[in-house]
């Protein structure tokens, strides 16, 4: 089975999430009382992940999928690099020709918009 994109959820995770998809389903970004339990749960989860990673909870970003996470990482890295470049210069990103479409689509979009220059490097029969 290919569990890269979809995999079973651990029973402990199901148990922890169940209240927030059944009875405490308020939008955590809302200021009203229905959003408070979800907002507090997200804050606890963010703090827990931050402790595990040894970072500040403000540095933890939850994404809906791997493609969204890839986009955040790439766009964030390019934004940081751009700040170190001379005015008007573009960041140059080098990627493999067999990169996942979530990466190549994001790079192609940024190149099309004039944000970066991108070079794809080919690989041999063994993917090296």
Short mmCIF file of C-alpha atoms in Angstrom, two decimals:
data_model
loop_
_atom_site.label_atom_id
_atom_site.label_comp_id
_atom_site.label_asym_id
_atom_site.label_seq_id
_atom_site.Cartn_x
_atom_site.Cartn_y
_atom_site.Cartn_z
CA UNK A 1 0.00 0.00 0.00
CA UNK A 2 1.05 3.58 -0.64
CA UNK A 3 0.66 5.41 2.66
CA UNK A 4 2.66 8.47 1.62
CA UNK A 5 -0.38 10.65 0.98
CA UNK A 6 -2.98 8.86 3.09
CA UNK A 7 -2.49 6.61 6.07
CA UNK A 8 -4.48 5.21 8.96
CA UNK A 9 -4.88 7.46 11.99
CA UNK A 10 -3.59 6.21 15.32
CA UNK A 11 -6.47 5.48 17.71
CA UNK A 12 -5.02 8.02 20.18
CA UNK A 13 -5.20 10.72 17.52
CA UNK A 14 -8.79 9.83 16.66
CA UNK A 15 -9.71 10.04 20.33
CA UNK A 16 -8.00 13.41 20.75
CA UNK A 17 -9.59 14.91 17.61
CA UNK A 18 -13.09 13.46 17.96
CA UNK A 19 -14.54 16.23 20.16
CA UNK A 20 -13.46 18.86 17.63
CA UNK A 21 -15.16 17.16 14.69
CA UNK A 22 -18.33 16.20 16.54
CA UNK A 23 -19.39 18.52 19.37
CA UNK A 24 -16.70 21.24 19.78
CA UNK A 25 -16.46 22.09 16.08
CA UNK A 26 -16.36 25.88 16.33
CA UNK A 27 -13.98 27.76 14.08
CA UNK A 28 -10.78 28.30 16.10
CA UNK A 29 -10.23 31.62 14.32
CA UNK A 30 -13.58 33.00 15.47
CA UNK A 31 -13.86 35.26 18.51
CA UNK A 32 -17.23 33.90 19.61
CA UNK A 33 -17.69 31.38 22.41
CA UNK A 34 -18.21 28.45 20.02
CA UNK A 35 -14.69 28.87 18.68
CA UNK A 36 -12.98 29.04 22.07
CA UNK A 37 -12.62 25.28 22.73
CA UNK A 38 -11.16 24.68 19.26
CA UNK A 39 -8.89 27.72 19.56
CA UNK A 40 -7.58 26.48 22.93
CA UNK A 41 -7.03 22.97 21.50
CA UNK A 42 -5.03 24.38 18.57
CA UNK A 43 -2.95 26.49 20.99
CA UNK A 44 -2.24 23.42 23.15
CA UNK A 45 -1.29 21.37 20.09
CA UNK A 46 0.95 24.14 18.77
CA UNK A 47 2.68 24.44 22.17
CA UNK A 48 3.16 20.67 22.33
CA UNK A 49 4.73 20.53 18.87
CA UNK A 50 6.94 23.52 19.71
CA UNK A 51 8.21 21.76 22.84
CA UNK A 52 9.04 18.65 20.80
CA UNK A 53 10.87 20.73 18.18
CA UNK A 54 12.55 23.05 20.66
CA UNK A 55 11.12 26.21 19.09
CA UNK A 56 8.65 28.95 19.91
CA UNK A 57 4.98 28.10 19.40
CA UNK A 58 4.71 31.10 17.08
CA UNK A 59 7.04 29.29 14.70
CA UNK A 60 4.70 26.30 14.34
CA UNK A 61 2.41 26.38 11.32
CA UNK A 62 -0.25 23.73 10.79
CA UNK A 63 -1.02 22.94 7.17
CA UNK A 64 -3.87 21.05 5.58
CA UNK A 65 -1.62 18.86 3.45
CA UNK A 66 1.95 18.25 2.34
CA UNK A 67 1.56 20.40 -0.77
CA UNK A 68 0.53 23.38 1.34
CA UNK A 69 3.50 22.79 3.64
CA UNK A 70 5.85 22.56 0.63
CA UNK A 71 4.50 25.87 -0.69
CA UNK A 72 4.98 27.60 2.67
CA UNK A 73 8.54 26.27 2.96
CA UNK A 74 9.57 27.19 -0.59
CA UNK A 75 7.97 30.61 -0.63
CA UNK A 76 9.36 31.38 2.83
CA UNK A 77 12.88 30.30 1.88
CA UNK A 78 12.77 32.38 -1.31
CA UNK A 79 11.45 35.39 0.62
CA UNK A 80 14.32 35.11 3.12
CA UNK A 81 16.90 34.71 0.36
CA UNK A 82 15.50 37.64 -1.60
CA UNK A 83 16.22 39.89 1.37
CA UNK A 84 19.93 39.06 1.07
CA UNK A 85 20.14 39.76 -2.67
CA UNK A 86 20.93 43.06 -4.38
CA UNK A 87 17.89 45.12 -5.34
CA UNK A 88 16.15 43.72 -8.40
CA UNK A 89 18.02 40.39 -8.34
CA UNK A 90 16.06 37.15 -8.42
CA UNK A 91 16.72 34.11 -6.30
CA UNK A 92 17.91 31.12 -8.33
CA UNK A 93 16.45 27.80 -7.23
CA UNK A 94 17.93 24.49 -8.39
CA UNK A 95 15.74 21.42 -8.13
CA UNK A 96 15.79 17.86 -9.40
CA UNK A 97 13.85 17.00 -12.57
CA UNK A 98 12.07 14.22 -10.67
CA UNK A 99 10.89 16.41 -7.79
CA UNK A 100 7.35 15.91 -6.53
CA UNK A 101 4.77 17.93 -8.43
CA UNK A 102 3.96 19.91 -5.26
CA UNK A 103 7.50 21.31 -5.42
CA UNK A 104 7.83 21.72 -9.19
CA UNK A 105 4.39 23.34 -9.56
CA UNK A 106 5.23 25.88 -6.84
CA UNK A 107 8.64 26.64 -8.39
CA UNK A 108 7.11 26.95 -11.86
CA UNK A 109 4.46 29.33 -10.51
CA UNK A 110 7.07 31.52 -8.83
CA UNK A 111 9.21 31.51 -12.01
CA UNK A 112 6.19 32.41 -14.17
CA UNK A 113 5.41 35.30 -11.83
CA UNK A 114 9.01 36.54 -12.14
CA UNK A 115 9.85 35.86 -8.49
CA UNK A 116 12.67 33.38 -9.15
CA UNK A 117 14.81 31.72 -11.77
CA UNK A 118 14.58 27.94 -11.63
CA UNK A 119 16.85 25.25 -13.03
CA UNK A 120 15.91 21.60 -13.07
CA UNK A 121 18.81 19.12 -12.95
CA UNK A 122 18.34 15.75 -14.63
CA UNK A 123 19.06 12.45 -12.94
CA UNK A 124 20.46 9.14 -14.11
CA UNK A 125 18.62 5.80 -14.29
CA UNK A 126 19.06 5.35 -10.54
CA UNK A 127 17.65 8.77 -9.72
CA UNK A 128 21.01 10.26 -8.77
#
